[in-house]
Coordinates of C-alpha atoms in Angstrom, one line a residue:
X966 CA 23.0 10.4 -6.9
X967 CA 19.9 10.8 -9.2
X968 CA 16.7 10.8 -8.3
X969 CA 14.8 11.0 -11.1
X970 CA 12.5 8.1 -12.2
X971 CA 11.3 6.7 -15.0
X972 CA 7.8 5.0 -15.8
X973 CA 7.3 2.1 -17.8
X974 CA 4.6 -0.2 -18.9
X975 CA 3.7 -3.8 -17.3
X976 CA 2.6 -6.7 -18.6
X977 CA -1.0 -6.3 -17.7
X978 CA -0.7 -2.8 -20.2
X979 CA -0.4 -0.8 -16.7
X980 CA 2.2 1.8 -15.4
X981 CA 5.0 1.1 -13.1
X982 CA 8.1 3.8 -11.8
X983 CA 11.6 2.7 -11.4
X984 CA 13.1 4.1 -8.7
X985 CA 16.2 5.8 -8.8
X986 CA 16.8 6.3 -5.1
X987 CA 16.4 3.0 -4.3
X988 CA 17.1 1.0 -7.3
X989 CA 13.6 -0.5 -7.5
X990 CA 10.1 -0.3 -9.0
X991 CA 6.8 0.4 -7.6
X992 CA 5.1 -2.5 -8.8
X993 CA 5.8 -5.8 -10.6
X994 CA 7.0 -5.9 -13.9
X995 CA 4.4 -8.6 -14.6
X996 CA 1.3 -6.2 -13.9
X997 CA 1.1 -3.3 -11.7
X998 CA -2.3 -2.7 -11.5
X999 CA -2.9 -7.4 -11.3
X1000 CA -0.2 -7.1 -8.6
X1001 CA -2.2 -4.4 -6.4
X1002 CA -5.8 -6.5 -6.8
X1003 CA -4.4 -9.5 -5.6
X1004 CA -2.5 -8.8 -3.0
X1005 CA -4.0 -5.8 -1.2
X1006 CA -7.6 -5.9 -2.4
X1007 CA -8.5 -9.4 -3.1
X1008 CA -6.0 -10.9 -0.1
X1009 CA -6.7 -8.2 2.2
X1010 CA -9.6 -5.4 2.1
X1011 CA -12.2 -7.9 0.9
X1012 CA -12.2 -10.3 3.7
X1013 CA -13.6 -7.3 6.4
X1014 CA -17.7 -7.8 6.4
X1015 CA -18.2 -5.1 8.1
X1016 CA -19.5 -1.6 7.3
X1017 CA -16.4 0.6 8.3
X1018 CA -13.1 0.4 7.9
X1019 CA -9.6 2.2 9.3
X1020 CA -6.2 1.7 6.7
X1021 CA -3.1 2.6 7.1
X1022 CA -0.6 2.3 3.9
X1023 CA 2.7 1.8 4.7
X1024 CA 4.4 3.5 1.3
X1025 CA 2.0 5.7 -0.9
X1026 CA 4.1 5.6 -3.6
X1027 CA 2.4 5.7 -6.9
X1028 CA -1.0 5.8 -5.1
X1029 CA -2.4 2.5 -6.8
X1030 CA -3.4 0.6 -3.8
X1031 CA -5.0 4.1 -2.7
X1032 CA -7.3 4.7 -6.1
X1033 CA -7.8 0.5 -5.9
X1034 CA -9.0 0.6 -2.3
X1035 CA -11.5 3.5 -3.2
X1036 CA -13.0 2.0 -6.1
X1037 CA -14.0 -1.6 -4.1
X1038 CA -14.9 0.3 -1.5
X1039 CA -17.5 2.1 -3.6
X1040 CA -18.1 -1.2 -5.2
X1041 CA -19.2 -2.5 -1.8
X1042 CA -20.2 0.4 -0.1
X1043 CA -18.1 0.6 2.7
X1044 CA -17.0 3.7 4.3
X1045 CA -13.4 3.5 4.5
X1046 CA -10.9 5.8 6.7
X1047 CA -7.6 5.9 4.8
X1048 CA -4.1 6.6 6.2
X1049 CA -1.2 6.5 4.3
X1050 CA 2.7 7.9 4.9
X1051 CA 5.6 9.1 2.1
X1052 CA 8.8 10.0 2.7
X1053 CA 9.6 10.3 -1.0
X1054 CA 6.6 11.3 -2.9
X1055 CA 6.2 11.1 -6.4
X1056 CA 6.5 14.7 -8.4
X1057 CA 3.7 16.1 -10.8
X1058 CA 5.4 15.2 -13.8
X1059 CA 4.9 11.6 -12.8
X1060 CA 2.0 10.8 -11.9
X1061 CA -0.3 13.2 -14.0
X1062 CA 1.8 10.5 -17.0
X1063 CA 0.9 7.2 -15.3
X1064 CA -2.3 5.7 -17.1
X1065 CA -4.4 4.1 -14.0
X1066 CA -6.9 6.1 -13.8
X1067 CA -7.2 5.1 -18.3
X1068 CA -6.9 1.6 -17.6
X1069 CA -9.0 1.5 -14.7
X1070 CA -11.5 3.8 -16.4
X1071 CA -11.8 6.4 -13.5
X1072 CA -12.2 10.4 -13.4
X1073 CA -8.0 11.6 -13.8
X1074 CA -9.3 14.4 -11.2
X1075 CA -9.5 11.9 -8.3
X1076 CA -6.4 10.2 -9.1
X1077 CA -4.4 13.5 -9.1
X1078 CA -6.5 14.7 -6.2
X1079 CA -4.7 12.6 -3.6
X1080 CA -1.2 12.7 -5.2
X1081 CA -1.4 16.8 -4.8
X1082 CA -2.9 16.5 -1.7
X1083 CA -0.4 16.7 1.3
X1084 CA -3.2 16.6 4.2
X1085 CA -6.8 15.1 4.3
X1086 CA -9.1 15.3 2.0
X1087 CA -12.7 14.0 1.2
X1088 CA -12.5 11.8 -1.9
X1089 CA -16.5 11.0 -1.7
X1090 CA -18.7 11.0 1.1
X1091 CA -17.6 7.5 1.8
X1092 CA -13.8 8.0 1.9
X1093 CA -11.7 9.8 3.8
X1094 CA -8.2 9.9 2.8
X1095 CA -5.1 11.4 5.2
X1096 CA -1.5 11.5 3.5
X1097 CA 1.3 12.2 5.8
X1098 CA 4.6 13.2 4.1
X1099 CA 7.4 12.1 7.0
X1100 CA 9.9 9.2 8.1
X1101 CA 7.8 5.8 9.5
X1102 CA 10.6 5.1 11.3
X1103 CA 9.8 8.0 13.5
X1104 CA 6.2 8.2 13.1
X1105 CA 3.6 7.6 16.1
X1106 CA 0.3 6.1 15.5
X1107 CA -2.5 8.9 17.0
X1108 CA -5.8 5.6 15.5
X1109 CA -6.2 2.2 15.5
X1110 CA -6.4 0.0 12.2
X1111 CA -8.2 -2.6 11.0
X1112 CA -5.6 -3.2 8.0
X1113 CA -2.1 -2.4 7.1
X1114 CA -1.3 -2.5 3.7
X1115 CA 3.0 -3.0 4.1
X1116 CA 4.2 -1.8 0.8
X1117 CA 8.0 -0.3 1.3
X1118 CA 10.5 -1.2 -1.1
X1119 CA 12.2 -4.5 -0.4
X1120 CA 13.7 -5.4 3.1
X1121 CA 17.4 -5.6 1.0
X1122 CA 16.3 -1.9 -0.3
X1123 CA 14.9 -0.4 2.9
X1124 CA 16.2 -2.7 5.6
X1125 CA 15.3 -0.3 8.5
X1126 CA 11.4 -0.5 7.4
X1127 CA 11.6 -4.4 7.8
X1128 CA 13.1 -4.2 11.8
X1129 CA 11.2 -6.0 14.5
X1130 CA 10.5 -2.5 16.6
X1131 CA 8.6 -1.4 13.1
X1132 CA 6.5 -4.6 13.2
X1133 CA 6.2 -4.1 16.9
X1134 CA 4.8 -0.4 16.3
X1135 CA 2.2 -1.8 14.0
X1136 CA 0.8 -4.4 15.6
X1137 CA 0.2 -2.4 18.6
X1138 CA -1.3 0.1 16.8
X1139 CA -4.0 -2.5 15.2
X1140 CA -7.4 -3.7 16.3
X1141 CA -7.7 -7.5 17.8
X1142 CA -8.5 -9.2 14.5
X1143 CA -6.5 -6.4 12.3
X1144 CA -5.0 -7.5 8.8
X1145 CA -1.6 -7.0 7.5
X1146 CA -0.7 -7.3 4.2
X1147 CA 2.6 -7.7 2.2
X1148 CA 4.1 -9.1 -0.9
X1149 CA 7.3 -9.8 1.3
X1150 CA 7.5 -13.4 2.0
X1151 CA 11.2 -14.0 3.4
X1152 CA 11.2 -16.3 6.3
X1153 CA 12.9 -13.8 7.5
X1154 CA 10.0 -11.4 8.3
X1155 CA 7.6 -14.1 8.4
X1156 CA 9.4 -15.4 11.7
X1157 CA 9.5 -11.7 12.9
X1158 CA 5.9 -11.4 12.8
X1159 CA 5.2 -14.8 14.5
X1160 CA 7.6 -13.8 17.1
X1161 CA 5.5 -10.5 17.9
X1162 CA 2.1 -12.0 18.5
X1163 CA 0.5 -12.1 15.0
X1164 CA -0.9 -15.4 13.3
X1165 CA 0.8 -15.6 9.9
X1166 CA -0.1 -16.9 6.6
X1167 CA 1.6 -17.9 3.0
X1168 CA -0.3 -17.4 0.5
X1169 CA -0.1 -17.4 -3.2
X1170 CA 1.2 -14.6 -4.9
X1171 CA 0.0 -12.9 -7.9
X1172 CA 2.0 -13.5 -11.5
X1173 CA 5.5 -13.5 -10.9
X1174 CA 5.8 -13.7 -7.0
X1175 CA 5.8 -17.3 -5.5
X1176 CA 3.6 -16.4 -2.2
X1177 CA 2.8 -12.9 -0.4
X1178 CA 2.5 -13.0 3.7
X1179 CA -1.1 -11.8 5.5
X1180 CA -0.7 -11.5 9.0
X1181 CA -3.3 -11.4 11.7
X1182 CA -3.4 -9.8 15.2

């Protein structure tokens, strides 16, 4: 089987990668970086009012919700703690072609920063970024979060990243009043994550996706 991917440009004039492993891209066809915004920044990171804040990313992937989540967090000057996990990360000759850090008019350094990075790193005084390159399915929690941004590929794709005992190992790993986040909105899951404790909600999606699911501890 092949694993080589190949990039391609969305609707809103930024970068996506198909997948070859799993047969899927990164991000929406109809706007990668539009996608990101609404559903982890906009839905998510900028309801917290509060000073600090702990993330953990389900998926690094491209590292879009990454770069996004340290730009609004300069924005708003909030010092942010970032955890994310990558079984499959991208290769050099990736994501030194993808054009965020053009079309979100940002220093390339700090966007190739975190993708060579394999450890933690200090992105800015006010960000903190830990990349850990490993299964989920095995992984154990050491923090607690405030927000979970869940980004794996689809629960058809990657069915074992979509099981109740994952959901389970997240929400105990939250604070009381945590967010997750996910452009998954199968009834499916939804049920799953009622049925573990957390207080669910449909909301709209961004172009091209009906509704996306924030759940709250």
């Amino acid at each position: 089987m092949t694993t080589k991917n190949a990039i391609f440009k969305t609707d809103d004039g930024s970068h996506s990668i198909y997948s070859n492993r799993f047969n899927e891209s990164y991000h929406s066809q109809h706007g990668a970086i539009q996608e990101s915004m609404h559903i982890f920044i906009e839905s998510a990171f900028n309801l917290f009012i509060k000073n600090e804040i702990t993330v953990f990313e389900v998926g690094f992937g491209t590292g879009l919700n990454a770069i996004l989540t340290y730009i609004e967090a300069k924005k708003l000057n909030k010092f942010v703690t970032y955890e994310t996990i990558e079984l499959y990360p991208i290769i050099e000759s990736e994501f030194k072609n993808l054009n965020f850090s053009a079309e979100l008019k940002i220093d390339k350094s700090i966007f190739e920063k975190i993708h060579r990075s394999d450890s933690s790193i200090e992105l800015s005084p006010t960000f903190k970024l830990k990349k850990n390159i490993t299964d989920f399915t095995n992984y154990q929690f050491q923090n607690k979060y405030d927000l979970i941004y869940f980004d794996a590929f689809s629960p058809n794709t990657q069915p074992e990243m979509w099981t109740r005992e994952i959901f389970q190992k997240i929400y105990n790993s939250m604070n009381v009043g945590g967010i997750l986040i996910t452009y998954v909105s199968k009834g499916e899951i939804r049920r799953r994550l009622i049925d573990i404790g957390f207080n669910v909600e449909k909301l709209a999606g961004p172009p091209g996706k009906r509704h996306i699911l924030r759940a709250v501890k």
